[in-house]
XYZ file of C-alpha atoms in Angstrom:
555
model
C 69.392 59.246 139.977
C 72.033 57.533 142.349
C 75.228 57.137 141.157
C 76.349 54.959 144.198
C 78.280 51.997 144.049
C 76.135 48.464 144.697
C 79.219 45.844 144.079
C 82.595 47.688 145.279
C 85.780 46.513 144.011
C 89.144 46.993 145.855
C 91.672 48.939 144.199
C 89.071 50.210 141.767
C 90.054 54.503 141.558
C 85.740 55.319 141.314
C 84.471 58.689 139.697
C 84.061 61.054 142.648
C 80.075 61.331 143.012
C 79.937 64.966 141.927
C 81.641 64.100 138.691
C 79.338 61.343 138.118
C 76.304 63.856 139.259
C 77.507 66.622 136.694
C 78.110 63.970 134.347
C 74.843 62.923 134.359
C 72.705 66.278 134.780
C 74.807 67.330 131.429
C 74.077 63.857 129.651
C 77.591 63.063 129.473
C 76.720 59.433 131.389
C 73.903 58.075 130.377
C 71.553 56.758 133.365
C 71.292 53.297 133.062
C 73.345 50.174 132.838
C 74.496 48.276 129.496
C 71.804 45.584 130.479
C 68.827 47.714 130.813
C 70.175 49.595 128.208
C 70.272 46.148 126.069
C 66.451 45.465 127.696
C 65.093 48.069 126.018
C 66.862 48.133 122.818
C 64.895 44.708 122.306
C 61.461 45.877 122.883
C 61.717 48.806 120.587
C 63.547 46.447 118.038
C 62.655 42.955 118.737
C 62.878 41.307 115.118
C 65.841 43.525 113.898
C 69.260 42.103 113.526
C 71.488 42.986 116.643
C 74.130 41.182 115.427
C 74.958 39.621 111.276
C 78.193 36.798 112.211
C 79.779 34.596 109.403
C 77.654 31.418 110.199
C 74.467 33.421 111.671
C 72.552 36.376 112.551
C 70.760 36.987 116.239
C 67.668 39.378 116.966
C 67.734 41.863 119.505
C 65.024 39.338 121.026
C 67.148 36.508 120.879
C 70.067 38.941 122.361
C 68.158 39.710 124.756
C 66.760 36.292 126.130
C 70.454 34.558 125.390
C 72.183 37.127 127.661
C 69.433 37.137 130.429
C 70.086 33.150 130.360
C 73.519 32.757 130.498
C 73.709 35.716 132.734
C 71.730 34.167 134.946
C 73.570 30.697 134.836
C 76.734 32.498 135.758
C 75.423 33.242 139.186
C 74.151 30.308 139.516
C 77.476 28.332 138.960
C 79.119 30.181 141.733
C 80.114 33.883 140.130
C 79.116 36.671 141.957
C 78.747 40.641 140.962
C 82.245 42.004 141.024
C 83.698 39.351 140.063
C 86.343 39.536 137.216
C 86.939 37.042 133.822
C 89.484 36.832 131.866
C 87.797 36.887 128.331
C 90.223 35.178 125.507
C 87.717 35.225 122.602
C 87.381 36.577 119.190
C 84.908 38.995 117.113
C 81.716 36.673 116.974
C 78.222 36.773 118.248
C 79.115 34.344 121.020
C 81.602 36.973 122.507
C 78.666 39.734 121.680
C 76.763 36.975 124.309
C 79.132 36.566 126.501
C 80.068 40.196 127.382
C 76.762 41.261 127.376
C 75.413 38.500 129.256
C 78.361 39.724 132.163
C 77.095 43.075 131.756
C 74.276 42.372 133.150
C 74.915 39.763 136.104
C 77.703 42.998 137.207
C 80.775 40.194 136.314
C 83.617 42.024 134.662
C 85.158 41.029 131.602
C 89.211 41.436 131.880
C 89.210 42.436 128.014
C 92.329 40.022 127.100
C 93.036 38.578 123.367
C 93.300 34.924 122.537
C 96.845 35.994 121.298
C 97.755 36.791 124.780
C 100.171 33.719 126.530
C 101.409 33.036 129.790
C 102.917 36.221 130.245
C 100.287 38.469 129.810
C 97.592 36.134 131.030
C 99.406 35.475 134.449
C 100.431 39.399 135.239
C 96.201 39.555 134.341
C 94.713 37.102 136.501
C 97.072 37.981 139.182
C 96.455 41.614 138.780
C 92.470 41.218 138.556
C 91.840 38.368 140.961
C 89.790 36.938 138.068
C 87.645 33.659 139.105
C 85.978 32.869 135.604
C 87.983 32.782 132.577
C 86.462 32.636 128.945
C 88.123 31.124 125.932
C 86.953 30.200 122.466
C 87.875 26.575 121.436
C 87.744 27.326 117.766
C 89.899 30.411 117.622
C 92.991 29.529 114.840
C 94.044 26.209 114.402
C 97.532 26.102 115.889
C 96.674 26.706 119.353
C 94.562 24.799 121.834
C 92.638 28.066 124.125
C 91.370 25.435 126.361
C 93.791 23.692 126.864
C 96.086 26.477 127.676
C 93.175 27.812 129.745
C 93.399 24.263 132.211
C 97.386 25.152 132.324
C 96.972 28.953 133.852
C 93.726 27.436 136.005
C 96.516 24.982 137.375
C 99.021 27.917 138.130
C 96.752 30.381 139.594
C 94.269 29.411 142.442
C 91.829 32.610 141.869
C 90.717 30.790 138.739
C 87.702 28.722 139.174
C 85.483 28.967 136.440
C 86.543 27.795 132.636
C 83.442 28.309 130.571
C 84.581 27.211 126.558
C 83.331 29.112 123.688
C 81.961 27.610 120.273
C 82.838 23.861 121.791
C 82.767 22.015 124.453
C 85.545 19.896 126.771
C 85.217 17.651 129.222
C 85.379 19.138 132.807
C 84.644 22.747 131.502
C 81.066 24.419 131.032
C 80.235 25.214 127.220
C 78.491 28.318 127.109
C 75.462 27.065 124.838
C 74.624 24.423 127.744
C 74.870 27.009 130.499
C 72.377 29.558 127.774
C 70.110 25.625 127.324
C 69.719 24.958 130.345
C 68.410 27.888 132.303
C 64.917 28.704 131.743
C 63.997 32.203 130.601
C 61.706 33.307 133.289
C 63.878 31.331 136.249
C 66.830 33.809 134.311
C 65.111 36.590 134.261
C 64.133 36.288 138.050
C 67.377 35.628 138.979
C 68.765 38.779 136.876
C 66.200 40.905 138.890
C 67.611 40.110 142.546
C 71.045 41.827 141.660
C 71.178 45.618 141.745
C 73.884 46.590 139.313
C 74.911 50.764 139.843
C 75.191 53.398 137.384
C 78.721 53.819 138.836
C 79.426 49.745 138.784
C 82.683 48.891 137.201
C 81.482 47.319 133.382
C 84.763 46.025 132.511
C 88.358 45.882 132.571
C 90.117 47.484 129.606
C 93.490 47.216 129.215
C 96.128 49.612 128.493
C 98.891 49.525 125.837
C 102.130 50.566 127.908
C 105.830 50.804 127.897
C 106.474 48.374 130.328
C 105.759 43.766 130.591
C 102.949 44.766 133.365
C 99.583 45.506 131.425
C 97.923 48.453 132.987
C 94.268 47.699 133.903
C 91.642 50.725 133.275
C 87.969 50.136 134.740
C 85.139 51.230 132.729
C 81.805 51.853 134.102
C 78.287 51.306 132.986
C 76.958 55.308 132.717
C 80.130 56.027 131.974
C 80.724 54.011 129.182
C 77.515 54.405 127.762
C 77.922 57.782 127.732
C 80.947 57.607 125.895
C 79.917 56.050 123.140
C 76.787 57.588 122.676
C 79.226 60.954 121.946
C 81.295 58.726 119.930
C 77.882 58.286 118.024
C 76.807 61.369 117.965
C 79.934 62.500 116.187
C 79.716 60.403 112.900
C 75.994 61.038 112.803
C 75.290 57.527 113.768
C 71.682 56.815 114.608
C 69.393 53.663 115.624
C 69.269 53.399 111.306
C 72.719 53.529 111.144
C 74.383 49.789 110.125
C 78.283 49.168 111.635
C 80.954 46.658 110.072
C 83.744 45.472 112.381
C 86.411 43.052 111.457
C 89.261 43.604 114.825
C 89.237 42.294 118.000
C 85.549 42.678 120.068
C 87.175 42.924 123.067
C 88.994 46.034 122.341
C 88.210 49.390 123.639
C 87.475 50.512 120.509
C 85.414 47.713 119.302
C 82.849 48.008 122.201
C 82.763 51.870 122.351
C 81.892 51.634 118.400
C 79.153 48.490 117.997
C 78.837 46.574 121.335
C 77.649 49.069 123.211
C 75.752 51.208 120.323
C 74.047 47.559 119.525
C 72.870 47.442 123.119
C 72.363 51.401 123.330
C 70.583 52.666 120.857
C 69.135 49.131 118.332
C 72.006 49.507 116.054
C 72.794 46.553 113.701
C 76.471 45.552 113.675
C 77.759 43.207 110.833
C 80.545 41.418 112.830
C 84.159 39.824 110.920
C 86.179 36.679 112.635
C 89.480 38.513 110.607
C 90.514 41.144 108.439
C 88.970 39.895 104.872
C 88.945 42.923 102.457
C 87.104 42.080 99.686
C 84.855 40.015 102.161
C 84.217 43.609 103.816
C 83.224 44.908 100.728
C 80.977 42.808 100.026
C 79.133 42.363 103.278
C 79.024 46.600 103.147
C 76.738 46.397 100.145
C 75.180 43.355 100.761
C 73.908 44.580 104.148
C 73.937 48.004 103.316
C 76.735 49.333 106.054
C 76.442 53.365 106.550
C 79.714 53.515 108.883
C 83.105 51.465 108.605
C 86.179 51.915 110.711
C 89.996 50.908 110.575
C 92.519 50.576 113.313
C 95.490 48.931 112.200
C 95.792 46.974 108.830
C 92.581 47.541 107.866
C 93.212 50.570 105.674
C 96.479 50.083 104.134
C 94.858 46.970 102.774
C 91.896 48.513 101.474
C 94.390 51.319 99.731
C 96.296 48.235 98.301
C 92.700 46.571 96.803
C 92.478 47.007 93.143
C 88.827 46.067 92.802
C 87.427 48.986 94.429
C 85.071 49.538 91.692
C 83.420 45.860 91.767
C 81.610 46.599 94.727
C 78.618 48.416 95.734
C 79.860 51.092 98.514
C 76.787 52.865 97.775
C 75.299 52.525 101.571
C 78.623 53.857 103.245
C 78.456 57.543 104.427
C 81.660 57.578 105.856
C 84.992 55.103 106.458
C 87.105 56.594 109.391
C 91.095 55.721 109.951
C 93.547 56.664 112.200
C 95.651 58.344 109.421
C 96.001 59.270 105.679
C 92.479 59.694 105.149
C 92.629 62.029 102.208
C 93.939 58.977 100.402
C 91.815 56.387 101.362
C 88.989 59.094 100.865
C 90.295 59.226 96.932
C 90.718 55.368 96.462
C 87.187 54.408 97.443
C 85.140 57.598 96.349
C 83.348 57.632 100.443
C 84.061 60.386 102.875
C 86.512 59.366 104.974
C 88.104 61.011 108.018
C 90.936 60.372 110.811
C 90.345 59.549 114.368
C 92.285 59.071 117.460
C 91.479 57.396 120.229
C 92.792 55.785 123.886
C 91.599 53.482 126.221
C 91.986 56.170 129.334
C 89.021 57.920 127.708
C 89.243 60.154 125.083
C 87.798 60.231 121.046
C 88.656 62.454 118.279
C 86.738 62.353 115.124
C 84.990 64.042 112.334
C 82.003 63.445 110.475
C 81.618 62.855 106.845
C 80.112 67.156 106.877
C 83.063 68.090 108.601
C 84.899 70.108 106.305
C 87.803 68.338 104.508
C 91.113 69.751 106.149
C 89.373 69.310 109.508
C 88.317 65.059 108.011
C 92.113 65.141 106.586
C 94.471 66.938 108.371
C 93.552 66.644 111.941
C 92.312 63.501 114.314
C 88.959 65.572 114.845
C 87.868 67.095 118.089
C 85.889 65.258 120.993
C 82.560 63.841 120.870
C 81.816 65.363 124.679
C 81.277 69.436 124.992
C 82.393 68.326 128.925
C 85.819 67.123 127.990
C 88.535 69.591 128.481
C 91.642 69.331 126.812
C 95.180 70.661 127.068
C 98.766 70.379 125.218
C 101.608 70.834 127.680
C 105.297 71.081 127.218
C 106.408 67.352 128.007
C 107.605 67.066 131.352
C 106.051 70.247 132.777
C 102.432 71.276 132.939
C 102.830 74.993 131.123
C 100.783 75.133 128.561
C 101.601 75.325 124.967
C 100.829 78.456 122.327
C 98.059 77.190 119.507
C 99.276 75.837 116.818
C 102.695 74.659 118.368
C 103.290 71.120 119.490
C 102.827 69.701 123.035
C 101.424 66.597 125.071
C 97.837 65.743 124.665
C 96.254 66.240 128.280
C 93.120 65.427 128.935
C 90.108 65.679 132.040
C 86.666 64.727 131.293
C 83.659 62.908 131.969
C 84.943 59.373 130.791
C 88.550 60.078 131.131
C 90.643 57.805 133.647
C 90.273 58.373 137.468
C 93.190 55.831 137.965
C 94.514 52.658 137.309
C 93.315 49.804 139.170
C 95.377 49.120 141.912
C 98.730 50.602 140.583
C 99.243 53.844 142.692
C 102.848 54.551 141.495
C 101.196 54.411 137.600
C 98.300 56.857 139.172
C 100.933 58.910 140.801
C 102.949 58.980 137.101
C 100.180 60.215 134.939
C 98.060 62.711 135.868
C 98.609 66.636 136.320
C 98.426 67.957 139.474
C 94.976 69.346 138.616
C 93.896 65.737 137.267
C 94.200 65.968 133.737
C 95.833 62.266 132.571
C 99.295 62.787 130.124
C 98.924 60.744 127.007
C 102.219 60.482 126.162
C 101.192 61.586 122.952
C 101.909 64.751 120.681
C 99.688 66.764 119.174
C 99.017 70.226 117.706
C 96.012 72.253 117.773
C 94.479 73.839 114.805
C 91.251 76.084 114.561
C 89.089 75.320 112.191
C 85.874 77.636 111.698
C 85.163 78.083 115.559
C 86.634 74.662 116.759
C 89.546 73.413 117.764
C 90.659 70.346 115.996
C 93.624 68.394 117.018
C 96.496 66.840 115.062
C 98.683 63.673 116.077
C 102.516 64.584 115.716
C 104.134 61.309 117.450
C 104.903 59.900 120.845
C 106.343 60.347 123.991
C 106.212 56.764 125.429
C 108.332 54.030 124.182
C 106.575 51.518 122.443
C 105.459 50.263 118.680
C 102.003 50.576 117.038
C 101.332 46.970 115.285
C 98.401 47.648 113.447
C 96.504 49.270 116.804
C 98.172 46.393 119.723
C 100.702 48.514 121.317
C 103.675 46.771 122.087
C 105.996 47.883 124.950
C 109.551 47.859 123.734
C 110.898 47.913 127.372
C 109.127 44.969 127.846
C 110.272 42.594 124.745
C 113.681 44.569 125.414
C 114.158 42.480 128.240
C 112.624 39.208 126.849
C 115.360 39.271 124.194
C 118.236 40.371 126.411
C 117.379 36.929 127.885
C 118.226 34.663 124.767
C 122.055 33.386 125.781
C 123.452 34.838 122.631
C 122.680 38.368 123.436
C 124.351 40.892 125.728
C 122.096 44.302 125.284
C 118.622 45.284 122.943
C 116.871 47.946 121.855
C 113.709 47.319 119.915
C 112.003 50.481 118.175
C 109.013 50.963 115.517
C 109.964 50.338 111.623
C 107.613 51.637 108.644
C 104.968 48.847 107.866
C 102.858 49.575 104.506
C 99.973 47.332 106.217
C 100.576 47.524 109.757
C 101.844 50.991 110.127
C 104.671 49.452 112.192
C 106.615 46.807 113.221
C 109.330 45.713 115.618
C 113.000 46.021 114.915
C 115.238 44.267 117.511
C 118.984 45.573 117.574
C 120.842 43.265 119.120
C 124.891 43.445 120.665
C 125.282 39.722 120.402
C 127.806 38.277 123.108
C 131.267 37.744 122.611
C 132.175 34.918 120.592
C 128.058 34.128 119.683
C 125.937 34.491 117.030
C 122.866 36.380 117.417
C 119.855 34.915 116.609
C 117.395 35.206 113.669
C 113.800 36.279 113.189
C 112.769 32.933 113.383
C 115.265 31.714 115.989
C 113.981 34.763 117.935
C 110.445 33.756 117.694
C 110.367 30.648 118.785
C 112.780 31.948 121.819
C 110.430 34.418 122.768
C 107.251 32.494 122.449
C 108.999 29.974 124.437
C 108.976 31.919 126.909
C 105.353 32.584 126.907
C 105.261 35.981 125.251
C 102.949 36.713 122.573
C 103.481 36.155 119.207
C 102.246 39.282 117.872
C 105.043 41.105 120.208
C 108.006 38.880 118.514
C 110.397 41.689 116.462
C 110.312 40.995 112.980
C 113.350 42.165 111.719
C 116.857 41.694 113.510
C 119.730 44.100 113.323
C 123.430 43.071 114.510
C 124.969 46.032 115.551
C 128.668 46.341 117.831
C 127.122 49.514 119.485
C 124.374 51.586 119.682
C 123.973 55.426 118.996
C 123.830 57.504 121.477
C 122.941 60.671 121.751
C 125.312 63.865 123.247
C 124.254 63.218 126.346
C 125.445 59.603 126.425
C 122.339 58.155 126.069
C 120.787 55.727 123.556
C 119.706 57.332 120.907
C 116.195 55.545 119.283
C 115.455 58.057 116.988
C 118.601 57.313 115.380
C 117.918 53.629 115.241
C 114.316 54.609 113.680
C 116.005 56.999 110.537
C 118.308 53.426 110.385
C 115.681 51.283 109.904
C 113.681 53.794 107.275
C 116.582 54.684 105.567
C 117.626 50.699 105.091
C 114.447 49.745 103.808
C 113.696 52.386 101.490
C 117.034 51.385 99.575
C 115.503 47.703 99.669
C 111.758 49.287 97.911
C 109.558 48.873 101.234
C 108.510 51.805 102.540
């Protein structure tokens, strides 16, 4: 099958063909597109659930017909294939309709967060060229989306097209009239005139860097597919199987693990506005949930729930984390493993079979045979001895063929034989005949908050803004729920006081940075370590932090 390109985008770094020709021949991409993928899913499984929300469910029948509709209207307002959208929305079955329904009219989601704020939102829509922006009018009640929508429409010309999710505002298109008033069949016809390629970008992912300018990774429709059908394949998940997700839809990780399998394969996806823990529970035995996963908060919290043993987890054949599995494995009686994964392309896991120090004491191993993987010594490209630790290098059929239209990033983070540097450090540990891999720590400056990386260089120089402060270093702290949090240290200015937590805040989100990036702790400091070599020493900062709260009983 042709893996040609029907809708080029500039700046896009496309699979060369004979990648996506191996790729396919070995069924590493899959050889359709998300939409006829979705198409088909429907008339094998037209009465089951695609998708159980808070409020209501949706059939793969009604999927089907809503996402032809508003896909369909989309063109028909003036969006054309290859065209991008900012999406600001959160985990419900409108965003299931929304994405989907872009899938298949070829317009790219730019897979934002409603937490995002002029910052990030700007260096997006200037990066992507976006013309349609999505934003859900009910999301929290402190913030008005829309609103906030109208003010980056007014600062950036690209955007034309505000469609509001779950409400409506005047001068704006609500996404239930544009799915109302387009008829199917007139949809449907209108679907059928674009040609979307296997090799068609599906969306814009986004990467979590060191640095204030978001790093945009395109996914594409075989491609992606492919993906998570090895993602599937490795925790046993079938077109049986039942998913729970409670994080943010537009994730990487929430698409590769029920969007796409929804649309893929018929698999019913229980979906979560927010983290709710004994709402979780009971939603896995009231809908009888086979596979659960936590990035983030999700599993310290569940290790911190008491009630365990009220609920029915009879259904769930395996919970996987991103760490400490043996003890979440314990607390809820389920086989649980650890998993790492990255936006750039690459999925570790084990399955509940696997045997336990492989589910415990290693990330997994990749859900691709064509995925090749290597540990390097940081900063050179030698190759490390098994079993010792080095930087997690990786070359495969879904990995990252470049940024999109950053050529110094491209020129930054790939070997000179293609593989892409993580940043990360691992170790690699043979189990039976396999290599499984084990996360040691990082390379790249940032902090983990509960999954949303956060660039320190970038709220480094947010802070050393604030008049009261002359220099600031902000590195991870241990978080019992999060895994981590910021920790600002801050030389305050001659003569001033440095500002609080709160004071901070409200600086920082003042200046149109997201919330979630704010530091939540502040440390005065006259100096900062440094190391022999004169420079600052983090690590040092890090065994502060620890050591300081331990003595205060929060580790």
């Amino acid at each position: 099958m042709q893996t040609h390109v029907e809708h080029p985008i500039a700046g896009v770094v496309y699979p060369p063909a004979a990648r996506a020709e191996a790729a396919l021949a070995s069924g590493s991409w899959i050889a359709t597109t998300v939409g006829d993928a979705l198409r088909a899913s429907a008339r094998r499984h037209p009465q089951r659930a695609a998708f159980i929300g808070e409020e209501r469910s949706i059939s793969f029948a009604e999927l089907d017909e809503a996402t032809e509709r508003l896909g369909a209207a989309l063109l028909t307002s003036g969006l054309v294939p290859g065209d991008r959208a900012i999406f600001q929305l959160g985990t419900t079955i409108e965003t299931a309709i929304a994405l989907l329904a872009c899938f298949k009219a070829g317009i790219v989601p730019v897979c934002s967060l409603p937490q995002h704020r002029e910052i990030e939102i700007g260096q997006l829509t200037e990066q992507s060229g976006a013309r349609g922006y999505f934003v859900q009018a009910d999301f929290g009640t402190s913030f008005d989306l829309p609103a906030f929508a109208e003010s980056m429409m007014a600062r950036h010309a690209s955007l034309e097209h505000l469609v509001i999710v779950r409400g409506e505002r005047a001068g704006a298109a609500s996404l239930q009239a544009l799915i109302d008033g387009t008829p199917l069949e007139r949809a449907r016809e209108r679907l059928a005139r674009e040609s979307i390629g296997l090799a068609d970008v599906l969306s814009f992912q986004l990467s979590g860097g060191t640095t204030g300018v978001p790093k945009i990774i395109p996914r594409f429709h075989a491609e992606y597919l492919g993906h998570s059908a090895g993602w599937m394949r490795r925790y046993r998940i079938d077109a049986d199987s039942r998913l729970i997700w409670s994080l943010p839809l537009m994730h990487n990780a929430g698409q590769l693990y029920t969007l796409i399998p929804a649309a893929l394969t018929g698999v019913t996806v229980v979906l979560m506005p927010r983290v709710d823990i004994p709402r979780m529970l009971d939603l896995i035995g009231e809908h009888r949930v086979t596979h659960a996963l936590s990035i983030g908060p999700i599993a310290p919290q569940l290790m911190a729930y008491p009630d365990i043993a009220r609920h029915d987890l009879s259904s769930l054949k395996l919970f996987s984390t991103l760490s400490r599995s043996d003890t979440l494995e314990a607390h809820l009686d389920v086989p649980c493993s650890n998993l790492y994964g990255i936006t750039e392309g690459l999925l570790l896991g084990s399955p509940a079979d696997a045997p336990a120090e492989a589910r415990h004491g290693t990330q997994g191993r990749s859900g691709c045979d064509d995925d090749e993987i290597r540990l390097l010594e940081p900063g050179s490209e030698r190759a490390v001895p098994e079993g010792e630790i080095g930087e997690l290098c990786f070359r495969g059929p879904s990995s990252l063929t470049g940024y999109f239209a950053s050529p110094e990033a491209n020129a930054q983070s790939f070997t000179t034989d293609g593989f892409y540097r993580t940043g990360d450090l691992v170790t690699a540990r043979r189990i039976g005949d396999a290599l499984y891999y084990t996360f040691e720590g990082r390379l790249r400056d940032n902090v983990n908050r509960g999954g949303e990386k956060i660039g320190c260089e970038e709220v480094e120089g947010h802070v050393s803004q604030h008049p009261a402060v002359a220099d600031a270093k902000l590195v991870a702290m241990p978080d019992p729920f999060y895994g981590e949090k910021g920790c600002i240290y801050i030389i305050a200015r001659p003569g001033m006081q440095a500002p609080d937590v709160q004071a901070l805040g409200q600086f920082l989100v003042g200046r149109g940075l997201a919330k979630y990036k704010c530091p939540e702790r502040v440390m005065v400091v006259d100096e900062f370590p440094l190391t022999r070599v004169g420079k600052v020493d983090k690590p040092a900062m890090k065994r502060h932090i620890s050591g300081i709260l331990e003595q205060e009983g929060k580790p």
